[in-house]
């Protein structure tokens, strides 16, 4: 592809973007679209629908929304949309910062070196092949490779500093403060399960009284044993958060599959239809979904290969002989080779998120946030493999698999192929990146649905459903562009300005959407940050590996040595971060919980919290007319104020232990030495 | 090598074995050797030295000790030598069982198939090349490969059943019961450290009173803060085991490197000189020792390559031209090619354990058992790499490293090379295996040392030192033979009878040594079992991968398919075991600890235990004259019987929290929002 083709593509996309954004600024002002563009505000009922008077201004595109989105503070966003939005927007801030630095260095430092890499007569820039701007243009043994090596050092060190400083610890402190509602405790026993049909609301029963009586009298009461048998899971309440965290983090029984305890997800976050799954099935389910995901990942190579074949004009002519006429026009050629392939790829990628979400549900997570996090990881890996690797390692499917089995040849192979695919990824950023932002802000699907509902079907009532933010599709998308940015930074710096525009526009668009459209139904508690962190480190390592390959091919031993040093440093940095931060994202610390408990005690809120425990966990949304009464196994600590939390914890264990023991003896007819 | 050379080697070794064992049965009857052969019994002073009367019987070899070793019950062994000995002997029982089955199947099923694999005129068996007995003798596309596939299935399934049934859970139950002394709790803070010199006994101080007072009055007392600053680690005592396990398993602070809690090793198990190491150094130390171990592993290829070259007669003649004369004798040739190489390898392997033990000490484990476990893993991986892989992948060093980078070619390469090296490994079993048993029972080094001490230097006093069992050298050795047994089982079944003899003899010899010689100084708590389990599964998977290679080379697609199924099954089995058992080997369950606590309470031992806490942790052995008084930071729960363990735990945390907070504020001059 020539530079002019790239400009054509960029031109089309800039025009489309301006069109879409103007359209948005007009459409959002129409009162009948408020349901589409101000879903969150309407859900919170702070935003009253204005009187539907007509003014000419409503038909003029304006940029006021951009200004509003930009000036909103982070605290306000956290208040209205939760910690996850803040984490998500921090990803954009990180990206904008690191790619500002990268763009500066690579466009003004690396790009001229690439362009003047070989002694050749340069034609006019627009007619220049894009390969001239990549590292492929440099001669073997070029003395200018130290520029690339230095750029790599600057990028890596900046990224590490930014990753370590703008995020993990601060996010965590907020995370604890926000999760004030996490005073509950979920204990899951996989001793029995009530069939394969999933648990209906009516299948829960209130065992409190039975257990409280049983504790004081006869633990071997057949009624209690029977009750336990029917119950694959239970939510147990503790008086303090500290007691709950102790019960969740301590290994309960010497068979770790018999009694599994986790902190309960917050009420709205519980994924009720997975609560029945016995723990002993979960590892098998995880392996099965992993296998299915991997299988799907490789099957997906077929559409990607089709996209690849569209890039080659000759192959295209062979496949569709009757298009030959049209393909003779230079403009058509540019559109077909520069624009269509990534649209096809984009459309076929739309099938991935629902499927991965399905896989993650089958996996057995008991919280919606867990399911979303798992789907997010799957989609991310899928994207990196199918968008990045398969496109780079173009060729037959067998060829691609072959690379996996020869890791040693990987760096040099990537080094040779990555610069060649720079063109494709530039257009990918333009179409997939910019275009996805536009369609995100326009909410095309909802707009059309709303239109048909209101004006064709003439429904007058407002639809009840408000969407929650689709982190599982948006996070992988943004991370994918980060991967592209890092890997292409020193290979083909021309991609960087387009990316920077994407991140800046994305920051504004998503701020606007978070503030106006999406309603956070549950808190994920910053669980996405480790995924982001790991992907960043992965991109850095991948970039360094590719650079290693380039330096080896171009015969620059000193640069190779320095890159190996940098690689080791990056891995050590990651290991340190893992040691330092990974545990706090998976569990809470006793210190924080004790502090929160004390605050509650001092403020006198304890009594109130205990009273609200009873109706906290409810399968239908609270406040709705047909509210189902609280039906689950629980120990209500407020009722037994004389027992310390320690004792309560003991009791739960004792009750359970005895019942399990009873059950074992019943089954095997043997009597073990335990009481 | 011919079959007769193997017989020569076997003959030499059998003769040596009988000689050594007879010698042992005579030497053990000499009273002046009692210190060497009955160290444990003397240490326990149950074995009174008999009057030194002379009888002719003392000079006759007898087999009574074998009978005694055989008839001792497992309970007795556990009582006198701890759980680890039982686990170690269970490894032998497992090996004997599985290799009885394997030998039966492979010698009577697989061996004849191999021998008749090609239509050829067989010469007399003694003059037959050993290759005839291996799978290499089978033709391509042979229809008899299903025999090998079936044998592989039988071996894998038997091994999995034996691994799952004779060990993990039962071992664990015992493990908990035995560890009655584990009521202590070690908390290590890495906030400060007292220099790089290691902690002397005198640098510990008794902070109890300070802390107990401080809790009730002023936590910000500068004296307490000062005390905390000097203290890199502390041992904290709790009233109940349950409280200790809660404190050890719950994440204490939101910076996981600030407050690290572990269950304290039992008093004799504490590795005092590592207590000062701040936790934030430990991950770096681990990475550094890992790098050093890997480096040493590859450096060691040099002596192994030397051993390899000795196997090739022609190369040997080139290296040592003046040996040409001697090498013409057929007997000499047999000795040099069949016996010497493995002796050289054996001797050079003696340098490995001390070095790996050093590495593990540097790694920073706070318990002796942790250090030994880590050394054991290192030595095992070292042996598998340097004894198995390097010998199999013989050739230049570069060649060997090349294989690592092309994992896809690994199966077929191994399949081609493993049968070729069968000869070497057979002689390795004879020399390294049998010979090491003989030298183990004879205790040559101690015998000579004792002799010189008594008769040359004329010392009359008995040396005080009794050795503890060297699990870190013996376990890898035995596991190495398991790896060899599994991998060669269907490739070259001729190795199996030699191995079976090794395991049977080893079982008796080690039982004898455990009963008479070694004195268990500390309990490792069955920590070695996971290593054994993982090695077994690794061997099975390796065997299957090699078999895959063989079936691919020999063009047996059906067998290949079935082997892939078996491989997946084995990996699933391992995953299940990991889910089911891995956690209980790393931590205790609350249920068990609560039961133990109750038992103590009911038996009225509580008071007594609390009183003994004070002198439980002491750097010099208890009972010795120069006992250093108990000097460490502690909360003595017996002194404050009114506080519940929960409160105690809170208090420790509170004290620490405040101090840390104080410290942070002092350092940074900032005041955070915390109390």
mmCIF file of C-alpha atoms in Angstrom, chain A residues 479-620:
data_model
loop_
_atom_site.group_PDB
_atom_site.id
_atom_site.type_symbol
_atom_site.label_atom_id
_atom_site.label_comp_id
_atom_site.label_asym_id
_atom_site.label_seq_id
_atom_site.Cartn_x
_atom_site.Cartn_y
_atom_site.Cartn_z
ATOM 1 C CA UNK A 479 -5.816 -3.204 25.543
ATOM 2 C CA UNK A 480 -5.497 -4.573 22.012
ATOM 3 C CA UNK A 481 -4.647 -1.072 20.780
ATOM 4 C CA UNK A 482 -2.056 -0.810 23.531
ATOM 5 C CA UNK A 483 -0.469 -4.048 22.357
ATOM 6 C CA UNK A 484 -0.421 -2.734 18.798
ATOM 7 C CA UNK A 485 1.018 0.584 19.928
ATOM 8 C CA UNK A 486 3.892 -0.958 21.841
ATOM 9 C CA UNK A 487 4.808 -3.594 19.271
ATOM 10 C CA UNK A 488 4.726 -1.223 16.324
ATOM 11 C CA UNK A 489 6.289 1.715 18.158
ATOM 12 C CA UNK A 490 9.851 1.267 16.899
ATOM 13 C CA UNK A 491 8.974 -0.942 13.910
ATOM 14 C CA UNK A 492 6.489 1.318 12.165
ATOM 15 C CA UNK A 493 6.043 4.572 14.109
ATOM 16 C CA UNK A 494 3.516 5.903 11.581
ATOM 17 C CA UNK A 495 0.768 4.070 13.483
ATOM 18 C CA UNK A 496 1.315 6.091 16.657
ATOM 19 C CA UNK A 497 -0.435 9.404 15.790
ATOM 20 C CA UNK A 498 -3.575 7.509 14.791
ATOM 21 C CA UNK A 499 -3.475 5.610 18.089
ATOM 22 C CA UNK A 500 -2.980 8.753 20.123
ATOM 23 C CA UNK A 501 -6.032 10.285 18.475
ATOM 24 C CA UNK A 502 -7.961 7.114 19.295
ATOM 25 C CA UNK A 503 -7.013 7.236 22.977
ATOM 26 C CA UNK A 504 -7.810 10.946 23.343
ATOM 27 C CA UNK A 505 -11.157 10.657 21.592
ATOM 28 C CA UNK A 506 -11.895 7.428 23.479
ATOM 29 C CA UNK A 507 -11.206 9.092 26.811
ATOM 30 C CA UNK A 508 -13.813 11.766 26.104
ATOM 31 C CA UNK A 509 -16.360 9.423 24.553
ATOM 32 C CA UNK A 510 -16.220 6.861 27.383
ATOM 33 C CA UNK A 511 -16.365 9.560 30.047
ATOM 34 C CA UNK A 512 -19.508 10.824 28.394
ATOM 35 C CA UNK A 513 -21.010 7.356 28.119
ATOM 36 C CA UNK A 514 -20.186 6.469 31.730
ATOM 37 C CA UNK A 515 -21.721 9.689 32.966
ATOM 38 C CA UNK A 516 -24.854 9.536 30.837
ATOM 39 C CA UNK A 517 -25.662 6.126 29.431
ATOM 40 C CA UNK A 518 -24.593 3.154 31.505
ATOM 41 C CA UNK A 519 -25.928 2.337 34.925
ATOM 42 C CA UNK A 520 -23.525 0.327 37.131
ATOM 43 C CA UNK A 521 -25.559 -2.607 38.448
ATOM 44 C CA UNK A 522 -22.770 -4.049 40.522
ATOM 45 C CA UNK A 523 -19.266 -3.188 41.606
ATOM 46 C CA UNK A 524 -16.411 -5.262 40.177
ATOM 47 C CA UNK A 525 -14.013 -3.792 42.675
ATOM 48 C CA UNK A 526 -11.160 -2.952 40.331
ATOM 49 C CA UNK A 527 -10.691 -6.609 39.413
ATOM 50 C CA UNK A 528 -9.856 -5.547 35.883
ATOM 51 C CA UNK A 529 -6.699 -3.723 36.857
ATOM 52 C CA UNK A 530 -4.503 -6.854 37.132
ATOM 53 C CA UNK A 531 -5.607 -7.854 33.632
ATOM 54 C CA UNK A 532 -4.606 -4.425 32.334
ATOM 55 C CA UNK A 533 -1.303 -4.488 34.178
ATOM 56 C CA UNK A 534 -0.396 -7.940 32.909
ATOM 57 C CA UNK A 535 -1.300 -7.053 29.345
ATOM 58 C CA UNK A 536 0.928 -3.983 29.483
ATOM 59 C CA UNK A 537 3.868 -6.022 30.721
ATOM 60 C CA UNK A 538 3.139 -8.674 28.100
ATOM 61 C CA UNK A 539 3.153 -6.016 25.365
ATOM 62 C CA UNK A 540 6.464 -4.643 26.607
ATOM 63 C CA UNK A 541 8.017 -8.112 26.651
ATOM 64 C CA UNK A 542 6.604 -8.891 23.205
ATOM 65 C CA UNK A 543 7.996 -5.627 21.850
ATOM 66 C CA UNK A 544 11.394 -6.459 23.297
ATOM 67 C CA UNK A 545 11.327 -9.964 21.841
ATOM 68 C CA UNK A 546 10.484 -8.606 18.403
ATOM 69 C CA UNK A 547 13.215 -5.987 18.797
ATOM 70 C CA UNK A 548 15.628 -8.793 19.697
ATOM 71 C CA UNK A 549 14.701 -10.508 16.441
ATOM 72 C CA UNK A 550 15.195 -7.285 14.479
ATOM 73 C CA UNK A 551 18.585 -6.578 16.025
ATOM 74 C CA UNK A 552 19.668 -10.146 15.338
ATOM 75 C CA UNK A 553 18.561 -9.995 11.712
ATOM 76 C CA UNK A 554 20.130 -6.580 11.203
ATOM 77 C CA UNK A 555 23.320 -7.764 12.919
ATOM 78 C CA UNK A 556 23.543 -5.285 15.793
ATOM 79 C CA UNK A 557 25.069 -7.333 18.615
ATOM 80 C CA UNK A 558 25.416 -4.443 21.083
ATOM 81 C CA UNK A 559 21.768 -3.504 20.772
ATOM 82 C CA UNK A 560 20.845 -7.188 21.146
ATOM 83 C CA UNK A 561 22.776 -7.371 24.404
ATOM 84 C CA UNK A 562 21.158 -4.253 25.802
ATOM 85 C CA UNK A 563 17.706 -5.519 24.812
ATOM 86 C CA UNK A 564 18.308 -8.790 26.665
ATOM 87 C CA UNK A 565 19.194 -6.751 29.755
ATOM 88 C CA UNK A 566 16.015 -4.728 29.340
ATOM 89 C CA UNK A 567 13.994 -7.921 28.947
ATOM 90 C CA UNK A 568 15.366 -9.322 32.206
ATOM 91 C CA UNK A 569 14.653 -6.014 33.932
ATOM 92 C CA UNK A 570 11.061 -5.985 32.716
ATOM 93 C CA UNK A 571 10.473 -9.541 33.917
ATOM 94 C CA UNK A 572 11.937 -8.688 37.336
ATOM 95 C CA UNK A 573 9.688 -5.617 37.506
ATOM 96 C CA UNK A 574 6.672 -7.778 36.760
ATOM 97 C CA UNK A 575 7.697 -10.329 39.367
ATOM 98 C CA UNK A 576 8.040 -7.587 41.963
ATOM 99 C CA UNK A 577 4.613 -6.205 41.118
ATOM 100 C CA UNK A 578 3.154 -9.700 41.347
ATOM 101 C CA UNK A 579 4.642 -10.173 44.806
ATOM 102 C CA UNK A 580 3.593 -6.740 45.918
ATOM 103 C CA UNK A 581 0.136 -6.303 44.458
ATOM 104 C CA UNK A 582 -1.390 -9.569 43.270
ATOM 105 C CA UNK A 583 -2.658 -10.723 46.667
ATOM 106 C CA UNK A 584 -4.445 -7.492 47.493
ATOM 107 C CA UNK A 585 -6.554 -7.743 44.363
ATOM 108 C CA UNK A 586 -7.712 -11.215 45.310
ATOM 109 C CA UNK A 587 -8.391 -10.723 48.998
ATOM 110 C CA UNK A 588 -8.870 -8.042 51.577
ATOM 111 C CA UNK A 589 -6.482 -7.349 54.403
ATOM 112 C CA UNK A 590 -7.452 -7.839 58.023
ATOM 113 C CA UNK A 591 -6.150 -4.398 58.931
ATOM 114 C CA UNK A 592 -8.548 -2.623 56.573
ATOM 115 C CA UNK A 593 -11.502 -4.678 57.673
ATOM 116 C CA UNK A 594 -10.810 -4.163 61.354
ATOM 117 C CA UNK A 595 -10.621 -0.429 60.733
ATOM 118 C CA UNK A 596 -13.944 -0.472 58.906
ATOM 119 C CA UNK A 597 -15.512 -2.534 61.696
ATOM 120 C CA UNK A 598 -14.310 -0.027 64.265
ATOM 121 C CA UNK A 599 -15.677 2.868 62.272
ATOM 122 C CA UNK A 600 -19.072 1.209 62.143
ATOM 123 C CA UNK A 601 -18.977 0.461 65.826
ATOM 124 C CA UNK A 602 -18.043 3.992 66.753
ATOM 125 C CA UNK A 603 -20.628 5.525 64.461
ATOM 126 C CA UNK A 604 -23.309 3.274 65.974
ATOM 127 C CA UNK A 605 -24.352 1.914 62.577
ATOM 128 C CA UNK A 606 -23.800 -1.711 63.659
ATOM 129 C CA UNK A 607 -27.388 -2.303 64.774
ATOM 130 C CA UNK A 608 -28.779 -0.850 61.571
ATOM 131 C CA UNK A 609 -26.481 -2.949 59.385
ATOM 132 C CA UNK A 610 -27.449 -6.117 61.201
ATOM 133 C CA UNK A 611 -31.107 -5.364 60.749
ATOM 134 C CA UNK A 612 -30.670 -4.912 57.028
ATOM 135 C CA UNK A 613 -28.833 -8.189 56.609
ATOM 136 C CA UNK A 614 -32.097 -10.082 56.390
ATOM 137 C CA UNK A 615 -33.262 -8.431 53.186
ATOM 138 C CA UNK A 616 -29.840 -7.810 51.669
ATOM 139 C CA UNK A 617 -29.664 -10.986 49.632
ATOM 140 C CA UNK A 618 -32.736 -11.358 47.529
ATOM 141 C CA UNK A 619 -33.037 -12.790 44.054
ATOM 142 C CA UNK A 620 -35.482 -10.191 42.757
#
